Short mmCIF file of C-alpha atoms in Angstrom, two decimals:
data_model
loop_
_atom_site.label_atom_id
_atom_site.label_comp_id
_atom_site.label_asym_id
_atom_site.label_seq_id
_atom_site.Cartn_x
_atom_site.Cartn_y
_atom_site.Cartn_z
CA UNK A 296 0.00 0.00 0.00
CA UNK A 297 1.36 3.45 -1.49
CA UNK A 298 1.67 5.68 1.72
CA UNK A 299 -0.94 8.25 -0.71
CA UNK A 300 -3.51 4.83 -0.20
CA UNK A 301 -2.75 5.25 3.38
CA UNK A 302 -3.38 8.25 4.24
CA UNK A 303 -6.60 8.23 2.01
CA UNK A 304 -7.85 5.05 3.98
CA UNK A 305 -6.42 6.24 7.56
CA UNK A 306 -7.73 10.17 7.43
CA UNK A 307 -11.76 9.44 7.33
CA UNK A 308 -11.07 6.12 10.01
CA UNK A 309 -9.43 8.50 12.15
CA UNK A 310 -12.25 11.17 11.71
CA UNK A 311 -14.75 8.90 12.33
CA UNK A 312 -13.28 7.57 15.66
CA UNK A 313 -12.54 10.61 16.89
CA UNK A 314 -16.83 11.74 16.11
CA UNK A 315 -17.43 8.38 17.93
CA UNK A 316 -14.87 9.34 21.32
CA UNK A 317 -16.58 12.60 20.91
CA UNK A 318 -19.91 11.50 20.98
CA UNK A 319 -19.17 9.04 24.64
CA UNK A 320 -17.71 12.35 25.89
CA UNK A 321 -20.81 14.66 25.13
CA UNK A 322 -23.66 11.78 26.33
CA UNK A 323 -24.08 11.15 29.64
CA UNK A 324 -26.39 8.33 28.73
CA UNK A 325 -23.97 6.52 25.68
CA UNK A 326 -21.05 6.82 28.48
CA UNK A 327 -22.91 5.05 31.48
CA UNK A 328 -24.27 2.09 28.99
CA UNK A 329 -20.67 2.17 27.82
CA UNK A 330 -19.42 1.72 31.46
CA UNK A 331 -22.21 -0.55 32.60
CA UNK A 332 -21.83 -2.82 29.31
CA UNK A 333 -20.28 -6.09 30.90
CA UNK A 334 -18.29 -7.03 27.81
CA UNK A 335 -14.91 -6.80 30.07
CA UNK A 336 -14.17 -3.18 29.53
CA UNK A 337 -12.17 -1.55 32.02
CA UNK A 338 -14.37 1.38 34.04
CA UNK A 339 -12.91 4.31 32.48
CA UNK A 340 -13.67 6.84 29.65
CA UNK A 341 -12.83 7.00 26.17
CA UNK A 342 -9.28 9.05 25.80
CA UNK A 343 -9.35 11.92 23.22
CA UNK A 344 -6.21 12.64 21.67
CA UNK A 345 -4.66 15.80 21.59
CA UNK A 346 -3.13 17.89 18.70
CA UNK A 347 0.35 18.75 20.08
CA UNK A 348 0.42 14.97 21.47
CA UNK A 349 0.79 12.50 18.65
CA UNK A 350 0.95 9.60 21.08
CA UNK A 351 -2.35 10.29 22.69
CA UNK A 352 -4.11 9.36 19.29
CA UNK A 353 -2.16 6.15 19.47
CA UNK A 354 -3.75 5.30 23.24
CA UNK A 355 -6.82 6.79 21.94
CA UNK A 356 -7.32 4.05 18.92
CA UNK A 357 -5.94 1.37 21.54
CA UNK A 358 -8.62 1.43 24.21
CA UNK A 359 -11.04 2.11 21.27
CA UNK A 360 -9.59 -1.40 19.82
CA UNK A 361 -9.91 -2.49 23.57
CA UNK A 362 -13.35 -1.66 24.01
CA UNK A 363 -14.46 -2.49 20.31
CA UNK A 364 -17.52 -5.07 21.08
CA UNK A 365 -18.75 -2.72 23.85
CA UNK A 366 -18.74 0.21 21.99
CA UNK A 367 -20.47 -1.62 18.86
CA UNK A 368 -23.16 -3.05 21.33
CA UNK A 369 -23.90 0.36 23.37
CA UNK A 370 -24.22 2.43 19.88
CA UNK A 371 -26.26 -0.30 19.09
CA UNK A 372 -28.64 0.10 22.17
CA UNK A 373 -28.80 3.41 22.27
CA UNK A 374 -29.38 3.98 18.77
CA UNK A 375 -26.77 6.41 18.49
CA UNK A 376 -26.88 9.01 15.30
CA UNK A 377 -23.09 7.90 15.48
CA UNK A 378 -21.83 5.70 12.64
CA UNK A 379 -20.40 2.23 14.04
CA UNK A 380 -16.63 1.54 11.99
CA UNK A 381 -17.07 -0.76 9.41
CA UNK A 382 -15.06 -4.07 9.78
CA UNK A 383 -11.94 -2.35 7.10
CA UNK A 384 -12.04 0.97 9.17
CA UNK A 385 -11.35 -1.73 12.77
CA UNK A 386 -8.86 -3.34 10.48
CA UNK A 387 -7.05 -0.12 9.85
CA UNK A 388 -7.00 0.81 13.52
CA UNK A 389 -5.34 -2.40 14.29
CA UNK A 390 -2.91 -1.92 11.03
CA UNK A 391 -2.39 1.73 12.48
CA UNK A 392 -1.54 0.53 15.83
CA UNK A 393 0.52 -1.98 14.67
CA UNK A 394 3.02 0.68 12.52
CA UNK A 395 3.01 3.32 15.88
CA UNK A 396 3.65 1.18 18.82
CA UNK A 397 7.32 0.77 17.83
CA UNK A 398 7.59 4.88 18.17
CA UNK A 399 5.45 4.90 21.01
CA UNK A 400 8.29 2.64 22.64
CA UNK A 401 10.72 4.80 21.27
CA UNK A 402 8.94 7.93 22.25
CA UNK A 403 8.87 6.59 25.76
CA UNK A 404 12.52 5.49 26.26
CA UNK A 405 14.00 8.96 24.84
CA UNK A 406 11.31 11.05 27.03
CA UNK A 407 12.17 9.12 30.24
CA UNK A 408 16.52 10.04 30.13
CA UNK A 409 17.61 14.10 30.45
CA UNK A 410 20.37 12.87 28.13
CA UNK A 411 20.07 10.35 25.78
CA UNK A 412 23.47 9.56 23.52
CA UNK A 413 24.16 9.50 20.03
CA UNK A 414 25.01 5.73 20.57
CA UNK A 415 21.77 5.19 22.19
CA UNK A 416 19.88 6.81 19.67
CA UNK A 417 21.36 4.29 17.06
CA UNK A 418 20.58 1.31 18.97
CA UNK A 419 17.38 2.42 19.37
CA UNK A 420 16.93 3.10 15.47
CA UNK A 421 18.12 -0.30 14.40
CA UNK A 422 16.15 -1.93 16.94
CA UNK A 423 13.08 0.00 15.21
CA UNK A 424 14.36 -0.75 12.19
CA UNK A 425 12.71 -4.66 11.55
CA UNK A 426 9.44 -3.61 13.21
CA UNK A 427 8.54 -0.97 10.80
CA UNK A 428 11.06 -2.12 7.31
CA UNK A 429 7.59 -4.57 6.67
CA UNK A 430 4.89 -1.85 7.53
#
């Protein structure tokens, strides 16, 4: 897949997650049948992501993935005027996910050190290297 196809395929997913996440943070009564829906999701909230934090879209489209059969069941039962994601747009998510977590993990060992090393940085970039030469 051209990275063009990509971004044509990822940009309206993405949109239409975050309308979803949107939608659980604006209704009080989509977010308690989301909480109360016994499908083994965790008792939080939906996490928005935030522009200046690339990552949080990443944890955003995991606990969406996490949550994927209650979310599909509550906008179900509530007869949300939100559009469920078609079974490509949950495949992209997982694709998506997939291609970011090696970043995220690279993300999180630079942001943890005051100092990180040239030599570090190059381990770090061939370990990356495998994970995402396929993606």
């Amino acid at each position: 897949m051209t990275p063009a196809r990509q971004n044509i395929v990822m940009k309206p997913t993405l949109d239409n997650v975050k309308v979803m996440v949107e939608f659980f943070h604006k209704s009080t009564i989509a977010t308690e049948k989301l909480k109360s829906n016994p499908m083994d999701m965790p008792k939080l909230r939906l996490k928005q992501d935030c522009v200046i934090r690339w990552n949080s879209t990443l944890y955003m489209l995991k606990q969406v993935l996490e949550s994927k059969d209650a979310i599909i069941s509550t906008l179900a039962i509530i007869n949300a005027h939100v559009d469920a994601l078609s079974q490509e747009e949950w495949e992209v998510l997982q694709e998506t996910c997939t291609v970011l977590e090696p970043f995220e993990q690279v993300t999180v060992e630079i942001s943890t050190e005051s100092y990180v090393t040239a030599s570090k940085m190059l381990l770090i970039c061939r370990k990356s290297q495998p994970t995402t030469k396929h993606k």
